[in-house]
mmCIF file with all atom_site columns, C-alpha atoms in Angstrom:
data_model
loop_
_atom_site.group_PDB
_atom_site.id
_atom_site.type_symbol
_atom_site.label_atom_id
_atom_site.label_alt_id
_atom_site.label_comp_id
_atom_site.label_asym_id
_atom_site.label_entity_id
_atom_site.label_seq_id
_atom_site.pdbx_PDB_ins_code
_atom_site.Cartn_x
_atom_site.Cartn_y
_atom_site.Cartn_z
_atom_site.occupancy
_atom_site.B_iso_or_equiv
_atom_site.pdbx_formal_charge
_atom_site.auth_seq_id
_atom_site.auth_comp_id
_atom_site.auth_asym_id
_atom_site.auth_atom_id
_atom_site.pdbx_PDB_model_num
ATOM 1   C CA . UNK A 1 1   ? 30.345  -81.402 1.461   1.00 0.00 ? 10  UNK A CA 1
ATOM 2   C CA . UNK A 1 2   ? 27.500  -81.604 4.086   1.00 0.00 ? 11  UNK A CA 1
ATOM 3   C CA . UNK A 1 3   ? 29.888  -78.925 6.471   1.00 0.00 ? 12  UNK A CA 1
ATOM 4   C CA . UNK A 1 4   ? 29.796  -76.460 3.030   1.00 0.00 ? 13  UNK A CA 1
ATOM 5   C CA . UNK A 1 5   ? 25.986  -76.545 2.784   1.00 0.00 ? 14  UNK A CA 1
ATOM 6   C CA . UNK A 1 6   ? 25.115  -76.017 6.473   1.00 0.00 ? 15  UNK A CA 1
ATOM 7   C CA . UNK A 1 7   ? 28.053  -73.262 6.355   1.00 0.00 ? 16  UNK A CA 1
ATOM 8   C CA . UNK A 1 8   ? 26.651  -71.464 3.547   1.00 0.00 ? 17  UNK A CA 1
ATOM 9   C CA . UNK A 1 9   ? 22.868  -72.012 4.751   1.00 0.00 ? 18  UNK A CA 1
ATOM 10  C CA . UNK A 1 10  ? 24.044  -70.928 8.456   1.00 0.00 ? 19  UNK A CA 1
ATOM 11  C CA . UNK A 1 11  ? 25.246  -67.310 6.225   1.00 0.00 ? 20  UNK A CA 1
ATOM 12  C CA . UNK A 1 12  ? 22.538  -66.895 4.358   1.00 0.00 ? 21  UNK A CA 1
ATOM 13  C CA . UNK A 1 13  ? 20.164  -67.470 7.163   1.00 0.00 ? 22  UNK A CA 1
ATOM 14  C CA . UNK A 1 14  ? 21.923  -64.115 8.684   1.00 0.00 ? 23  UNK A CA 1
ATOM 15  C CA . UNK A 1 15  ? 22.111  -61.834 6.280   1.00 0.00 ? 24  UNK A CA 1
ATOM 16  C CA . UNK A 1 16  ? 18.223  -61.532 6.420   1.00 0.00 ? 25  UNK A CA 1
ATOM 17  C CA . UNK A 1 17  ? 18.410  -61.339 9.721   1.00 0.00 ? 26  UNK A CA 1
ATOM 18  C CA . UNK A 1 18  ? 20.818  -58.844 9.770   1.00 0.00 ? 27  UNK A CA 1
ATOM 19  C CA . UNK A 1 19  ? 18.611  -57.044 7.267   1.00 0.00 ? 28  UNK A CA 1
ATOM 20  C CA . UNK A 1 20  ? 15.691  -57.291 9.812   1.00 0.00 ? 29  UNK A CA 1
ATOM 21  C CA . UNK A 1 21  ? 17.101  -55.882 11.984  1.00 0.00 ? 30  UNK A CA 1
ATOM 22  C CA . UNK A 1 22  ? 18.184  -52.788 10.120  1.00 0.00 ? 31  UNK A CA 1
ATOM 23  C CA . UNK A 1 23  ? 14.713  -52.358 8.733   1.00 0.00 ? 32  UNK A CA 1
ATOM 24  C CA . UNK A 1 24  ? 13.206  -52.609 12.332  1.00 0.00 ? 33  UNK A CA 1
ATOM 25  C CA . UNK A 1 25  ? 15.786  -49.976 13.538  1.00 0.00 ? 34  UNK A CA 1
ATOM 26  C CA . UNK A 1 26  ? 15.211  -47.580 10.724  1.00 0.00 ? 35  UNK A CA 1
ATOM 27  C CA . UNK A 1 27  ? 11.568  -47.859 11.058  1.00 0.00 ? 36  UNK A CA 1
ATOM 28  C CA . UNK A 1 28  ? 11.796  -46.916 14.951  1.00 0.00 ? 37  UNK A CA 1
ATOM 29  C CA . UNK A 1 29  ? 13.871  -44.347 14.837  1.00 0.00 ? 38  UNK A CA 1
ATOM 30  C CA . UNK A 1 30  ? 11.090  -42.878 12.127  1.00 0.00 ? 39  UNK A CA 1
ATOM 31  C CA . UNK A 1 31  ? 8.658   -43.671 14.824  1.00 0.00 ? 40  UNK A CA 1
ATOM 32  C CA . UNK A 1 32  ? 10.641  -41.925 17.366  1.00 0.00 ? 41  UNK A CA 1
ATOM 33  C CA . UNK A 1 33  ? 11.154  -38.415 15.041  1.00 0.00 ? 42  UNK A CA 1
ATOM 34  C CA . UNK A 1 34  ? 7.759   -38.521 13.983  1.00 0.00 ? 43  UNK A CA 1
ATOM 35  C CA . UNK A 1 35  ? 6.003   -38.794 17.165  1.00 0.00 ? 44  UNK A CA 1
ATOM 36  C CA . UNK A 1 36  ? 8.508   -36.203 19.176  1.00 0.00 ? 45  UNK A CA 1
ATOM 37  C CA . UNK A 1 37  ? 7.305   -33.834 16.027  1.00 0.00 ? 46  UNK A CA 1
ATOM 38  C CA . UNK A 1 38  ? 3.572   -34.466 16.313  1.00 0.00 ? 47  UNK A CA 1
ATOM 39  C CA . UNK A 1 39  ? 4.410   -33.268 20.145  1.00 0.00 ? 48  UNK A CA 1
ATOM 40  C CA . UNK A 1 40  ? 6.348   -30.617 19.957  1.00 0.00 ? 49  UNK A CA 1
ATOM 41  C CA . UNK A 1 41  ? 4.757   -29.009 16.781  1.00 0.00 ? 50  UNK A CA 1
ATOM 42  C CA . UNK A 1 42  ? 1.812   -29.909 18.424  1.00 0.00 ? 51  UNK A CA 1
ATOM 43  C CA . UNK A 1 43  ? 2.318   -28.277 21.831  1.00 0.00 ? 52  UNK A CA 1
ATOM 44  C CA . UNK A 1 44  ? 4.103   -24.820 20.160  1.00 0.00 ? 53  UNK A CA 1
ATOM 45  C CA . UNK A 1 45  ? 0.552   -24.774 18.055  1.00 0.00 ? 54  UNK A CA 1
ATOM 46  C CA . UNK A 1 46  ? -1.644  -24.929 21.288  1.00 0.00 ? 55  UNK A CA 1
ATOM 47  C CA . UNK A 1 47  ? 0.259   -22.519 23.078  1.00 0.00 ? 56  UNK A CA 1
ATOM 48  C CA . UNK A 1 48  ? -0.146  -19.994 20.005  1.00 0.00 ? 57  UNK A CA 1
ATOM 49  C CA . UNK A 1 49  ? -3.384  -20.495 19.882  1.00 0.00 ? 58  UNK A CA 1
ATOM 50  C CA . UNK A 1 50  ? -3.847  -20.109 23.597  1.00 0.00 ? 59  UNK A CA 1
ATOM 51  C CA . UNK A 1 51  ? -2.283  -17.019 23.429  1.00 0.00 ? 60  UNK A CA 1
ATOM 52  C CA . UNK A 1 52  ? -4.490  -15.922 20.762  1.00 0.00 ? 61  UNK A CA 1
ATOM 53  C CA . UNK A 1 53  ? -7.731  -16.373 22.817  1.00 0.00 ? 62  UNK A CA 1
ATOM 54  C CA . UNK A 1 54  ? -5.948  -14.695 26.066  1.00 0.00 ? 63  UNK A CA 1
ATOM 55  C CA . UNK A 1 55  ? -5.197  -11.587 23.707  1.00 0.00 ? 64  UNK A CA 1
ATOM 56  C CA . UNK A 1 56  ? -9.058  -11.768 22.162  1.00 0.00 ? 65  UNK A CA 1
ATOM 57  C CA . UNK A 1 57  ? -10.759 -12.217 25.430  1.00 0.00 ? 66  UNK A CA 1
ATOM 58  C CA . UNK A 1 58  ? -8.557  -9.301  27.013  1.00 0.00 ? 67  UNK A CA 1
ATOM 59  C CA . UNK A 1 59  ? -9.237  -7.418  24.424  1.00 0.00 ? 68  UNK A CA 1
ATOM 60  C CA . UNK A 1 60  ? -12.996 -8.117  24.767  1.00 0.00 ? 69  UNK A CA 1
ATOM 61  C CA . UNK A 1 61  ? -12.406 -7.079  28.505  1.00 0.00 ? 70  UNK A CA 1
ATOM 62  C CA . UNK A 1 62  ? -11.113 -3.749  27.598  1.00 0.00 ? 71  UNK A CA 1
ATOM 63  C CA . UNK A 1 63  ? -14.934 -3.025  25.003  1.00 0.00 ? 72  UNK A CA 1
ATOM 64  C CA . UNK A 1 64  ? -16.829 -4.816  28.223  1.00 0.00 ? 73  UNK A CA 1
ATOM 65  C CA . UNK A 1 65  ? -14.896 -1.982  30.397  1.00 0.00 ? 74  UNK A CA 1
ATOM 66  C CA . UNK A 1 66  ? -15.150 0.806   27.779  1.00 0.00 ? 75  UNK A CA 1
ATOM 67  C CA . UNK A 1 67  ? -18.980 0.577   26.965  1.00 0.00 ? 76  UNK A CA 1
ATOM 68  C CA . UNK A 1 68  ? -19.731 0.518   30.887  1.00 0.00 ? 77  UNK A CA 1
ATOM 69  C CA . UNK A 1 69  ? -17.558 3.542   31.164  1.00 0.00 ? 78  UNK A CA 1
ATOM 70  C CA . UNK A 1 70  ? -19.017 5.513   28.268  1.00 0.00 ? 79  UNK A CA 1
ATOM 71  C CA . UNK A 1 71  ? -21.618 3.345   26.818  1.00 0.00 ? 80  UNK A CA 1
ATOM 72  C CA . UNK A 1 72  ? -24.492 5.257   28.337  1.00 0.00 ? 81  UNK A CA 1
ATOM 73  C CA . UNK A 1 73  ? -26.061 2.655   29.436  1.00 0.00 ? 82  UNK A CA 1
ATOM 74  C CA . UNK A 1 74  ? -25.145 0.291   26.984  1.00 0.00 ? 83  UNK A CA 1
ATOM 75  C CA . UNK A 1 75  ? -24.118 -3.138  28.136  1.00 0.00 ? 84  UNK A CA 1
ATOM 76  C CA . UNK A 1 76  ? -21.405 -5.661  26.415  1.00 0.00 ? 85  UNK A CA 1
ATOM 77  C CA . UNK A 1 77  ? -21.612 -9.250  26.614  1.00 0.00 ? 86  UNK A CA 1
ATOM 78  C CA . UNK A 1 78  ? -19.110 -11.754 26.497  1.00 0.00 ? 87  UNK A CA 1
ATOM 79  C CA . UNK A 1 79  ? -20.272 -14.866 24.449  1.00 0.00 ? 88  UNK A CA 1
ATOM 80  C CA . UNK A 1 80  ? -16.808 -16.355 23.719  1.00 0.00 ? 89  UNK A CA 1
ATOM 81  C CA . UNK A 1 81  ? -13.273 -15.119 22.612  1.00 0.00 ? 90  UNK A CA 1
ATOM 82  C CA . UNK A 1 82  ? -14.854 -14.326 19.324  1.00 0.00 ? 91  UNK A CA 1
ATOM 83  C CA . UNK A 1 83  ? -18.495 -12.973 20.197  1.00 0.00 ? 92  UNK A CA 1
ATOM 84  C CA . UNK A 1 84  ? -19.511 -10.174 21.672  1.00 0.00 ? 93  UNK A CA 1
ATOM 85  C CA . UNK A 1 85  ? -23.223 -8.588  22.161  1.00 0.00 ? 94  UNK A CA 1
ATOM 86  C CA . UNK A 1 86  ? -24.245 -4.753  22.656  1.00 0.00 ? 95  UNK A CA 1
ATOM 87  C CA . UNK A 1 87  ? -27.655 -4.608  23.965  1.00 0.00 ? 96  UNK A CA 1
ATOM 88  C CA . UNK A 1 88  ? -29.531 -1.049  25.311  1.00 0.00 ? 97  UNK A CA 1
ATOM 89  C CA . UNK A 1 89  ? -30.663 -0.694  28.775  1.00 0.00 ? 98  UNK A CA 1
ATOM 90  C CA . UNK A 1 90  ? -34.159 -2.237  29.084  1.00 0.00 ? 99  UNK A CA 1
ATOM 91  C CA . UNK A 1 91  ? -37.133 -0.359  28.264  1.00 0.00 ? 100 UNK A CA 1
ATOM 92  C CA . UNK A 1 92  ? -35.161 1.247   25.642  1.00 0.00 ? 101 UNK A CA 1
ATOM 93  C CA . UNK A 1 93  ? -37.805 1.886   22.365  1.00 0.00 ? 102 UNK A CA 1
ATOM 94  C CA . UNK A 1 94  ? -36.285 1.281   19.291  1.00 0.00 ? 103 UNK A CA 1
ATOM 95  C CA . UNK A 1 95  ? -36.899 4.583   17.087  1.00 0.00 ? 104 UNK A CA 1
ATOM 96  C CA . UNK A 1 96  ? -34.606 4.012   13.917  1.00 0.00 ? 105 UNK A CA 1
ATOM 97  C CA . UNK A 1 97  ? -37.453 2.431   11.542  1.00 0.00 ? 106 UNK A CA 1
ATOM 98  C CA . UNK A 1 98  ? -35.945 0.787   8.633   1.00 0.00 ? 107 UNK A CA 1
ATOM 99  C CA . UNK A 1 99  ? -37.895 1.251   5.286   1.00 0.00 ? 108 UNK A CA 1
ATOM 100 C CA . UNK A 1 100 ? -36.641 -1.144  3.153   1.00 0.00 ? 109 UNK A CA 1
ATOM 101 C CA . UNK A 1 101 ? -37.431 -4.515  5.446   1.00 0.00 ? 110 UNK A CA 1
ATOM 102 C CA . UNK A 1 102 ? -40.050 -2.891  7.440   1.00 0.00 ? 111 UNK A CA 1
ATOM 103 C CA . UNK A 1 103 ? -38.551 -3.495  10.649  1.00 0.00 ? 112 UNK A CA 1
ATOM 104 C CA . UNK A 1 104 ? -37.431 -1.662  13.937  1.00 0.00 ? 113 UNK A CA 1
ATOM 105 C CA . UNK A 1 105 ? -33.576 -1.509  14.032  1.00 0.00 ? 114 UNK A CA 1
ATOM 106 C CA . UNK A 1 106 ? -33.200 -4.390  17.233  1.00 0.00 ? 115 UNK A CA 1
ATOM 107 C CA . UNK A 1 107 ? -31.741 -3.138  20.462  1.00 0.00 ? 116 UNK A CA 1
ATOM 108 C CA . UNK A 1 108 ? -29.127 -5.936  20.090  1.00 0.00 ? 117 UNK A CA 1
ATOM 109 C CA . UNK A 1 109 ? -26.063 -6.016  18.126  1.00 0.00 ? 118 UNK A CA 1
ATOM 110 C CA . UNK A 1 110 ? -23.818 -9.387  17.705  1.00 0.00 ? 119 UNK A CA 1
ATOM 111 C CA . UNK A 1 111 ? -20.050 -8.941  16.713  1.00 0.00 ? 120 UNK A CA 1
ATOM 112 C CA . UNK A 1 112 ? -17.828 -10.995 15.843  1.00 0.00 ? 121 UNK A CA 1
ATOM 113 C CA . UNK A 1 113 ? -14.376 -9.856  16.848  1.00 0.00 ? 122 UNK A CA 1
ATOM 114 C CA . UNK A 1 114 ? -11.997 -12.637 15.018  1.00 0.00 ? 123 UNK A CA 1
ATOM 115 C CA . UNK A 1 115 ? -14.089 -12.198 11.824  1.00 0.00 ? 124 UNK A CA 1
ATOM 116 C CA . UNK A 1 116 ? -13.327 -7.998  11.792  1.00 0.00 ? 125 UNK A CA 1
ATOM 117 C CA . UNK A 1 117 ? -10.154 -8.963  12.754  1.00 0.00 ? 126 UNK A CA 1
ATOM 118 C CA . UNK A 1 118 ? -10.282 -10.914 9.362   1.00 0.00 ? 127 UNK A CA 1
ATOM 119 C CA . UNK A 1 119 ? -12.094 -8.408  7.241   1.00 0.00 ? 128 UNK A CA 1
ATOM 120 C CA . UNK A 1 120 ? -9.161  -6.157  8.587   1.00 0.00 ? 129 UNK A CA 1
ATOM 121 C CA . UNK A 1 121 ? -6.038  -8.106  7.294   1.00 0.00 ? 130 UNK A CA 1
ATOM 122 C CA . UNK A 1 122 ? -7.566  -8.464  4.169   1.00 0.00 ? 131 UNK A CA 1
ATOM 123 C CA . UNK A 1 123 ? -8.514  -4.779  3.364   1.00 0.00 ? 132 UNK A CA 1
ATOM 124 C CA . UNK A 1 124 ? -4.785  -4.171  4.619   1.00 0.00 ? 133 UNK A CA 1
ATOM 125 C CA . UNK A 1 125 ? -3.208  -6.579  2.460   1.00 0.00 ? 134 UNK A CA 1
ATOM 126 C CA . UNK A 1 126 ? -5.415  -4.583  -0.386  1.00 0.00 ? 135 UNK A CA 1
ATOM 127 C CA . UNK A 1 127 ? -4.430  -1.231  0.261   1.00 0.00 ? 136 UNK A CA 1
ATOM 128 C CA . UNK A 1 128 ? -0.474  -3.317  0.030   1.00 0.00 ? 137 UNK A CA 1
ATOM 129 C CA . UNK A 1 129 ? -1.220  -4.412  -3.250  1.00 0.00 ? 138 UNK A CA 1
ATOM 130 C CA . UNK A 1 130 ? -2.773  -0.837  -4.130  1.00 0.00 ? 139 UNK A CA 1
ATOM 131 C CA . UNK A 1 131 ? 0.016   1.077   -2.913  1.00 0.00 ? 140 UNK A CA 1
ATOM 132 C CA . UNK A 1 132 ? 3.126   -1.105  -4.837  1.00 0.00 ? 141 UNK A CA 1
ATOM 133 C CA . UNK A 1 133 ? 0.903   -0.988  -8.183  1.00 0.00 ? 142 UNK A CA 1
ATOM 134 C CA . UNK A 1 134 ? 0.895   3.187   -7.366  1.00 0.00 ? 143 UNK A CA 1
ATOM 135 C CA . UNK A 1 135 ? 4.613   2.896   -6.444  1.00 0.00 ? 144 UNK A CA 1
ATOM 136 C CA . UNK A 1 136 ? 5.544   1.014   -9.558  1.00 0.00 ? 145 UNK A CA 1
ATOM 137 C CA . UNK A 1 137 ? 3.952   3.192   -11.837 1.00 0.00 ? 146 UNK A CA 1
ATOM 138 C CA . UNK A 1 138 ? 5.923   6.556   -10.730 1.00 0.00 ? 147 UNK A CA 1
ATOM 139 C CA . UNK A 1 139 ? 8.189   7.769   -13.405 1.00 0.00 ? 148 UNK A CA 1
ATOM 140 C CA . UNK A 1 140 ? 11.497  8.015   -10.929 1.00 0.00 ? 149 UNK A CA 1
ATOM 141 C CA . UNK A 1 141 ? 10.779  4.281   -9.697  1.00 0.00 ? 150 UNK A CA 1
ATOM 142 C CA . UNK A 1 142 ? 9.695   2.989   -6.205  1.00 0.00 ? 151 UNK A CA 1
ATOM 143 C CA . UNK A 1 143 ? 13.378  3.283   -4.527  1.00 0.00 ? 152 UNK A CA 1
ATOM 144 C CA . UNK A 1 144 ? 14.008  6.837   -5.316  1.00 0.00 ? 153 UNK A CA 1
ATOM 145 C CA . UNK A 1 145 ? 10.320  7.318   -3.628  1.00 0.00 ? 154 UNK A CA 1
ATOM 146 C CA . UNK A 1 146 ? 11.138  5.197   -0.798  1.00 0.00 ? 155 UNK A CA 1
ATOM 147 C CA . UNK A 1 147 ? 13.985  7.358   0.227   1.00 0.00 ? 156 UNK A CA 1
ATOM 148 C CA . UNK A 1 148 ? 12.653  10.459  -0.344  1.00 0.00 ? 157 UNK A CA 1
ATOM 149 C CA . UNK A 1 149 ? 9.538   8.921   2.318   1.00 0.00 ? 158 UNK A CA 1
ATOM 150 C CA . UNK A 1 150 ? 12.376  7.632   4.617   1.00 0.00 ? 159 UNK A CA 1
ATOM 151 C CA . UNK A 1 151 ? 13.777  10.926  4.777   1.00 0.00 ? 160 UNK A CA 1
ATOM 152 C CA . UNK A 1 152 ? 10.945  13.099  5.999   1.00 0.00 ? 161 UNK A CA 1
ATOM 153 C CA . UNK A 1 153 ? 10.599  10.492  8.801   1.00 0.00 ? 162 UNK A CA 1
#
């Protein structure tokens, strides 16, 4: 009877076991796929946004190039891939008086390229919206339109 027992505790003892060991396996490989996606998705995200900075600071580049071209003695300043500063020449004297805050207009503009670039998409994605709503509400429908459009292209 004794040889039974130890059998059945001996069986029971590795089915647990058994079940560890699935549960540590499953739980590593979730480690593994979870960590190579941080990385990857990680790394694809930096080099967009990389990318994004190269194409805003070139960009920039080109204004700092035009406005010493044709500026007339304006100047552009690079602050970051964002900002960018227009000053006039020194000993410039601001002439433009504005009335309603009693002020001089400055001799010093600040931009910010990424927010126009912002205020852009959305006034496009406006006119989008505009110009379906004015599509949808012609009497011979938006696909006879469409063509019509296509085919004076």
């Amino acid at each position: 009877m004794r040889t039974h027992k130890s059998s059945l505790h001996g069986h029971n003892s590795r089915r647990p076991t058994l079940l560890h060991l699935v549960c540590v396996a499953a739980i590593f490989g979730f480690l593994v796929f979870a960590l190579q996606s941080i990385f990857l998705t990680g790394n694809r995200i930096s080099d967009l946004y990389r990318e994004e900075v190269r194409t805003l600071s070139g960009f920039q580049l080109n204004v700092q190039q035009c406005v010493a071209n044709r500026g007339l003695g304006l100047t552009a300043k690079i602050i970051d891939h964002c900002k960018l500063v227009l000053k006039f020449p020194e000993g410039t004297n601001s002439t433009w008086y504005n009335e309603q805050f009693k002020i001089y207009e400055p001799l010093e503009y600040t931009y910010d390229v990424c927010e126009a670039i912002l205020l852009w998409e959305q006034y496009r994605n406006m006119t989008t919206v505009l110009t379906r709503e004015y599509l949808d509400a012609r009497p011979d429908g938006w696909l006879e339109y469409a063509a019509k459009r296509i085919a004076q292209l």
